[in-house]
Short mmCIF file of C-alpha atoms and ligand atoms in Angstrom, two decimals:
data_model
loop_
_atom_site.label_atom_id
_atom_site.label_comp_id
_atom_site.label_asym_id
_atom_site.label_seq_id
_atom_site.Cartn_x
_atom_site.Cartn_y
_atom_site.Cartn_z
CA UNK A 1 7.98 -3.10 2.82
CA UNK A 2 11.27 -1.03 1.67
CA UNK A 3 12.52 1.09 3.71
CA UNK A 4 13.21 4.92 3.14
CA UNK A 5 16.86 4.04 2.34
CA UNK A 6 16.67 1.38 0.57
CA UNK A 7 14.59 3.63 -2.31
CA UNK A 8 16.70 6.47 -2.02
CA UNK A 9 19.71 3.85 -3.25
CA UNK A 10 17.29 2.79 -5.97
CA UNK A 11 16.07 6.31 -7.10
CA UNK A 12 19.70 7.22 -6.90
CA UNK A 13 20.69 4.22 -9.28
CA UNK A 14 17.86 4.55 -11.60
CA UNK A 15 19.35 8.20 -12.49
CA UNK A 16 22.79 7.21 -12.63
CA UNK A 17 21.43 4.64 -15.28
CA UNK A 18 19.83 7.30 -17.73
CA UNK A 19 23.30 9.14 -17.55
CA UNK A 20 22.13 11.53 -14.69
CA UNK A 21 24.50 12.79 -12.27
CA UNK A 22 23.41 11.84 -8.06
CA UNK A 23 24.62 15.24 -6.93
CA UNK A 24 24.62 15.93 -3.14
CA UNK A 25 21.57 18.16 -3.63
CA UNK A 26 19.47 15.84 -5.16
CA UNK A 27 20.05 13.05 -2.66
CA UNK A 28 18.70 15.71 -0.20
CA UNK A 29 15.46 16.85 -2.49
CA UNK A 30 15.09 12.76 -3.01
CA UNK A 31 15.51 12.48 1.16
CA UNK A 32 12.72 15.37 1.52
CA UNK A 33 10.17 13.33 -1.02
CA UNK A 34 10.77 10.33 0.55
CA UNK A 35 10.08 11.85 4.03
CA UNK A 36 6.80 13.67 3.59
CA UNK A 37 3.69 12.78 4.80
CA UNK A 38 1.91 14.33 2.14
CA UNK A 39 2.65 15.64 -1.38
CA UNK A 40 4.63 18.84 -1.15
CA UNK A 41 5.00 21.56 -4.17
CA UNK A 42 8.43 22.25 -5.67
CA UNK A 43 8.74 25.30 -2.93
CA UNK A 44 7.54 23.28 -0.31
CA UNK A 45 10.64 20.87 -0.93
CA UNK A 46 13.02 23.58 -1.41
CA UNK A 47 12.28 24.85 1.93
CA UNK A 48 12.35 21.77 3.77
CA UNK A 49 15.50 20.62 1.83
CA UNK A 50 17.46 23.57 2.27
CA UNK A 51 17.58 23.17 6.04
CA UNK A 52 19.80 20.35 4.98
CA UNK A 53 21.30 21.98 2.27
CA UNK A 54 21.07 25.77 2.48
CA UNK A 55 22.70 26.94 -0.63
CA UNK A 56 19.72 24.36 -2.59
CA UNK A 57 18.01 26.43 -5.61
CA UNK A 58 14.60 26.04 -6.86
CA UNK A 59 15.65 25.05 -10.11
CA UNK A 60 17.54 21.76 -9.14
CA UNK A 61 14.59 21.27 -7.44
CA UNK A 62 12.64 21.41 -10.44
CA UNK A 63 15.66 19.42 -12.73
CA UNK A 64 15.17 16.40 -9.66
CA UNK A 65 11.29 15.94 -10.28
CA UNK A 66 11.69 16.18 -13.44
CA UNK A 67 13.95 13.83 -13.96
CA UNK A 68 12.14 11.66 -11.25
CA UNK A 69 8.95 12.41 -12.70
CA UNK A 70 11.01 10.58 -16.07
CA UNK A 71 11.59 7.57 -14.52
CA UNK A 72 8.19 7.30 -13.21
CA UNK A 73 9.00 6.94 -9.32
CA UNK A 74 7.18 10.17 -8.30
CA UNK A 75 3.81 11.23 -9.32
CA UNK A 76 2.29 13.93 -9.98
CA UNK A 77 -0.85 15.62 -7.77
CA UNK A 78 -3.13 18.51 -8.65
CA UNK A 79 -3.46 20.54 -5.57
CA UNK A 80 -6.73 22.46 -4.91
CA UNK A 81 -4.51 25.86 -4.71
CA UNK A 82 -3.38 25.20 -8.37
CA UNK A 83 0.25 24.04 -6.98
CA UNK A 84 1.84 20.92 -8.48
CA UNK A 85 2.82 18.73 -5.60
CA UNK A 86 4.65 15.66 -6.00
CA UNK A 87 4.23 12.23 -4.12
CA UNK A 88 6.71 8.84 -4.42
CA UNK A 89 5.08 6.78 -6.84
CA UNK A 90 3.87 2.83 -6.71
CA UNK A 91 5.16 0.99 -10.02
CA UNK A 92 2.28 0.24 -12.33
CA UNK A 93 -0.73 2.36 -13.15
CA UNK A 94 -2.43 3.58 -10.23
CA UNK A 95 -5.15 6.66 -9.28
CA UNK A 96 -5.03 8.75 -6.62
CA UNK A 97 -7.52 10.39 -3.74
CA UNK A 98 -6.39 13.19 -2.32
CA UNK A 99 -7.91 14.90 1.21
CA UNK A 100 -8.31 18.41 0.54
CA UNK A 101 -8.45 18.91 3.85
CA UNK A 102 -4.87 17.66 5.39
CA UNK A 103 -3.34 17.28 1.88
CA UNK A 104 -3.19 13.59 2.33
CA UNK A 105 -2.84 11.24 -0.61
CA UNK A 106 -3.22 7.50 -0.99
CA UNK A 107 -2.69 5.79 -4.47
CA UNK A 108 -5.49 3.04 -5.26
CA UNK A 109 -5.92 0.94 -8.36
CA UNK A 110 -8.07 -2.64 -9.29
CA UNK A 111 -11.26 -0.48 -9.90
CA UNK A 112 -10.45 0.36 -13.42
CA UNK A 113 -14.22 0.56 -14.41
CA UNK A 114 -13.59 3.28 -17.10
CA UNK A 115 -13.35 0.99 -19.93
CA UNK A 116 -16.59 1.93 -20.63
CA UNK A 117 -16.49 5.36 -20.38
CA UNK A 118 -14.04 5.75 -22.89
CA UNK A 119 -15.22 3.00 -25.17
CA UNK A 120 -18.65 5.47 -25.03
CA UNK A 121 -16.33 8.90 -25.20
CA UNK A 122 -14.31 7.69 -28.50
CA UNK A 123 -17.70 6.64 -30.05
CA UNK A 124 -19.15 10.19 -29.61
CA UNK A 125 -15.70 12.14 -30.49
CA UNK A 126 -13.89 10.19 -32.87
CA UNK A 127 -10.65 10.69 -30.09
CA UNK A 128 -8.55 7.45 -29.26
CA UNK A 129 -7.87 7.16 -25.74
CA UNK A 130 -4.15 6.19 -25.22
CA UNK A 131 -3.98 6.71 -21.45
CA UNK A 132 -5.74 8.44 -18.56
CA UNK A 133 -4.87 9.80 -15.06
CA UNK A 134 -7.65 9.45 -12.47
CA UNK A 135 -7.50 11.85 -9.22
CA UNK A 136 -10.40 12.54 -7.06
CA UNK A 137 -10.62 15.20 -3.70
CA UNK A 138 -12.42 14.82 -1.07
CA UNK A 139 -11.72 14.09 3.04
CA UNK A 140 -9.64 11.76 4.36
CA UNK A 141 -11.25 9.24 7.01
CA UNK A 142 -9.36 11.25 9.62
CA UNK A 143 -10.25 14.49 8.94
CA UNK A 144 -14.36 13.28 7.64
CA UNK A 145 -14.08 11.78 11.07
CA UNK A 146 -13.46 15.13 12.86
CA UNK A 147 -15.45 17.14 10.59
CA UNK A 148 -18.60 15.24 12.31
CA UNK A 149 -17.03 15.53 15.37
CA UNK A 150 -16.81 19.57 15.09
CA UNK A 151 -20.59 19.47 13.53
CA UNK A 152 -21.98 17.06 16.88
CA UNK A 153 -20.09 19.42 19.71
ZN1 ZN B 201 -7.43 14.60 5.63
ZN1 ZN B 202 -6.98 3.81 -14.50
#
């Protein structure tokens, strides 16, 4: 497995490659992502990054993921509370479950079983599928785990 460093070098190189500039505060937004233990909203980065970095604004907050979000090593998650959060990202084409409890997130893929679905869906709208994103919500095993717990004592 790669360590925490070891992708912040690559992220780092991967923008320098598209002609983006590795500025001191993006290192530390990159640091911040990389960090987490669960997706964290543009603000939610800010904050955390600016501990590091005081004089951080929200807006090269918002440049980094976007230009992260570009080079498809951060994805994107849909947050119950209507926030954008943002998570590092697996290569490849992956869905996500997300714990709407703890705001965990774990990226799974190999159970692709929506060819038919859409096969069925362009039939009955004339649409052409291209590509799809796949997140669903629920509890984590942790937090399922204590929910019973709470329900038994
Ligand atoms: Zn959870
Ligand atoms: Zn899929």
């Amino acid at each position: 497995m790669e360590t925490k460093g070891a992708r912040l070098e690559e992220w780092s190189q991967r923008i320098a490659e598209h002609g983006g500039r590795v500025t001191r505060p993006r290192r530390v937004v990159m640091q911040v992502l990389l960090e987490a233990e669960t997706p964290l909203s543009p603000q939610e980065i800010c904050t955390r990054a600016r501990r590091r970095y005081p004089s951080l604004g929200l807006v090269t907050v918002y440049r980094t993921l976007d230009v992260l979000e570009t080079l498809a090593v951060v994805r994107r998650v849909h947050r119950e509370d209507g926030c954008h959060a943002y998570l590092p990202a697996t290569p490849g084409h992956h869905h996500l479950l997300l714990c709407r409890r703890c705001g965990r997130a774990m990226e799974f893929s190999g159970w692709d079983a929506l060819d038919g679905l859409i096969a069925e869906l362009e039939a009955a709208t004339g649409y052409r599928v291209e590509e799809h994103l796949l997140q669903l919500i629920g509890l984590c095993p942790r937090c399922y785990a204590q929910l019973k717990e709470g329900e038994r004592g």
